[in-house]
GROMACS .gro file of C-alpha atoms in nm:
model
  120
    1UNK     CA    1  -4.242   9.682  -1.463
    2UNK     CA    2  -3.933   9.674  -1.641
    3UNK     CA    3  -3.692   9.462  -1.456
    4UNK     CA    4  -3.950   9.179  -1.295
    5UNK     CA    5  -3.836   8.948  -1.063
    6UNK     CA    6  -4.109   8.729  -1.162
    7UNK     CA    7  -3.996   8.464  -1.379
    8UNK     CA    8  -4.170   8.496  -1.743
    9UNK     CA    9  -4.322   8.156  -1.837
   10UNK     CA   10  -4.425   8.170  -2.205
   11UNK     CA   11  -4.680   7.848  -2.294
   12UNK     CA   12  -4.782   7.722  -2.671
   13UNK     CA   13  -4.980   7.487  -2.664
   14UNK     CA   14  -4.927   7.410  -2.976
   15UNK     CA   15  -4.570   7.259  -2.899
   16UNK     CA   16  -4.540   6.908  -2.792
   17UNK     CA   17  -4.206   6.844  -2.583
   18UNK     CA   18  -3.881   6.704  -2.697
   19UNK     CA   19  -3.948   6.293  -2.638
   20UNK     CA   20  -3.546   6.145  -2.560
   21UNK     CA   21  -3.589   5.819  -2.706
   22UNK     CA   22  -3.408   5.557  -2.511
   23UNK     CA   23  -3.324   5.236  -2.658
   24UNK     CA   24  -3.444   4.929  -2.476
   25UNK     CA   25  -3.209   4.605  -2.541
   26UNK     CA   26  -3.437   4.348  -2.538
   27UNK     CA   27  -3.255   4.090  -2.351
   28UNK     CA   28  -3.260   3.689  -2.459
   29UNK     CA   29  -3.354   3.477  -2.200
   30UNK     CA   30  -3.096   3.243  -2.383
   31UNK     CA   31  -2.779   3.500  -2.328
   32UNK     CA   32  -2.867   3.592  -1.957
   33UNK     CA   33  -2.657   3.473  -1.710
   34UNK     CA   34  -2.744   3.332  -1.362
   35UNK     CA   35  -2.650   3.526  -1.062
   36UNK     CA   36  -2.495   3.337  -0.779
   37UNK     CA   37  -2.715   3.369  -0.545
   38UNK     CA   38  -2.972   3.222  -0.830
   39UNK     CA   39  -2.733   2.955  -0.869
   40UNK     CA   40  -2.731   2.878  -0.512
   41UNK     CA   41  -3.115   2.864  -0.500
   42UNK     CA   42  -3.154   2.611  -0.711
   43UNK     CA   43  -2.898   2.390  -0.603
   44UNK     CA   44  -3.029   2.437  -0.263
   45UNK     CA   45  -3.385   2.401  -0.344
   46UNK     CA   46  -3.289   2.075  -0.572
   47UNK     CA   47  -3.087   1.920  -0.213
   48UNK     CA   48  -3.400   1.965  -0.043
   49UNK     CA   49  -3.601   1.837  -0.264
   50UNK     CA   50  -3.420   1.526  -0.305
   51UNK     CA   51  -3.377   1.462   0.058
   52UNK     CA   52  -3.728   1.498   0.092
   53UNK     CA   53  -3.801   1.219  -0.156
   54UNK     CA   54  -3.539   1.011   0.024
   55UNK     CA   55  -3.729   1.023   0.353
   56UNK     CA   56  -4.073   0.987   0.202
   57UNK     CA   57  -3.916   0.667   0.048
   58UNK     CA   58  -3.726   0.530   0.332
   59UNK     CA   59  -4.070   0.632   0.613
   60UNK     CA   60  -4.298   0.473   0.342
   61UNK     CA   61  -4.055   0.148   0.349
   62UNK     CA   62  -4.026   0.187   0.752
   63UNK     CA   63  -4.400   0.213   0.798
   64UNK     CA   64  -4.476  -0.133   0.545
   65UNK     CA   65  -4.197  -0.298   0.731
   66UNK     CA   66  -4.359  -0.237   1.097
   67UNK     CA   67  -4.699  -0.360   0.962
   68UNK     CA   68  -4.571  -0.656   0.852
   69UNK     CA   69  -4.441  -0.716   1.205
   70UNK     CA   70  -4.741  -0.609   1.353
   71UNK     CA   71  -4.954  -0.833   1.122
   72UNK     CA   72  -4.717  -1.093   1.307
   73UNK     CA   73  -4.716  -0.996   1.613
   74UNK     CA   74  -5.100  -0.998   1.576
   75UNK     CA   75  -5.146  -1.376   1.452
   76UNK     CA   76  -4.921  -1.507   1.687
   77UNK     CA   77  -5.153  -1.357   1.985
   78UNK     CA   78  -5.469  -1.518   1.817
   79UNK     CA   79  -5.324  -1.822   1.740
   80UNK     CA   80  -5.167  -1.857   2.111
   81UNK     CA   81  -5.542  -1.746   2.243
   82UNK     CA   82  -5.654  -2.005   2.023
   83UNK     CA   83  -5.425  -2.273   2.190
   84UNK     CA   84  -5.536  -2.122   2.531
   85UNK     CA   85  -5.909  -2.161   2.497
   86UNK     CA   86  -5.824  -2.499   2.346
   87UNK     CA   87  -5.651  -2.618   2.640
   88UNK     CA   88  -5.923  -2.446   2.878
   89UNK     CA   89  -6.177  -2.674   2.701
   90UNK     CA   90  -5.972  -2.978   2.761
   91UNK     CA   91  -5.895  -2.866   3.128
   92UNK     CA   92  -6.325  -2.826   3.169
   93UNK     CA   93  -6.377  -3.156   2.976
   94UNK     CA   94  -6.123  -3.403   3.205
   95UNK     CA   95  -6.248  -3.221   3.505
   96UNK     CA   96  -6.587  -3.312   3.462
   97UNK     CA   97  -6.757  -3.448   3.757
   98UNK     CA   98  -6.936  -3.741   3.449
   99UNK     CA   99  -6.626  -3.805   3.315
  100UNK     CA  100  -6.446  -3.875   3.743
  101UNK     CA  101  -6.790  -4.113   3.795
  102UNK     CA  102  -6.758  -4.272   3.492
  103UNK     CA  103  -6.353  -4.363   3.565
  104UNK     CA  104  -6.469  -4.435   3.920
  105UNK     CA  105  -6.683  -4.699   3.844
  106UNK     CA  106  -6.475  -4.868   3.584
  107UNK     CA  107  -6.246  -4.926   3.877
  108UNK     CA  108  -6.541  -5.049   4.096
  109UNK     CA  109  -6.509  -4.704   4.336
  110UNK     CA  110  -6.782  -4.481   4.456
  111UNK     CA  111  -6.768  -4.144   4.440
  112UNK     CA  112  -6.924  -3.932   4.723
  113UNK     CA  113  -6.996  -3.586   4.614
  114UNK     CA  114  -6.929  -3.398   4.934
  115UNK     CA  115  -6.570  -3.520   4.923
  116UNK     CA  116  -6.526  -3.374   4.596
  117UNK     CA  117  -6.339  -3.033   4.553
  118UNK     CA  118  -6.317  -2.841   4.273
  119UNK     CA  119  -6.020  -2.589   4.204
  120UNK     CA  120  -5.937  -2.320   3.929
   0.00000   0.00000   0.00000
């Protein structure tokens, strides 16, 4: 066994490997720079942002505005239901068969109740 082709692998264990040491450059986060595409993140992001808070404003503004009208809208229909009942009333009270005897006889007439129509 003279000439081997077997590769001869001597171990001591003994013998701790070369360590390379490499010198880490601690970077500060004051001196880095921002990438472009960082850049353009943020200004993007910042756009959004503040056009969301522009429609939140202007929809919250929108939204107060059309209660108000509907607040409106809502007290004219009771007070015009109001008016309507009140006039209903008034429409029962001089069509009142009392009320046509009573003016009847004040002007010396008789009323004859068969002759009398009512109509809605």
């Amino acid at each position: 066994m003279a000439d081997s082709s077997a590769r001869r692998i001597e171990f001591e264990p003994n013998r701790e490997p070369k360590s390379v040491k490499v010198r880490r450059i601690a970077p500060n986060p004051h001196q880095v720079r921002w990438t472009g595409l960082e850049r353009t993140l943020v200004v993007l992001g910042s756009a959004i942002t503040l056009g969301m808070m522009v429609f939140l404003v202007s929809s919250s503004i929108s939204a107060t505005s059309a209660q108000q009208k509907l607040s409106g809208v809502e007290q004219s229909i009771t007070n015009k239901q109001n008016n309507i009942t009140s006039l209903n009333q008034e429409i029962g009270e001089l069509t009142s068969i009392s009320r046509l005897k009573k003016i009847a006889r004040s002007k010396g007439l008789t009323l004859i109740e068969k002759n009398i129509r009512t109509v809605r």
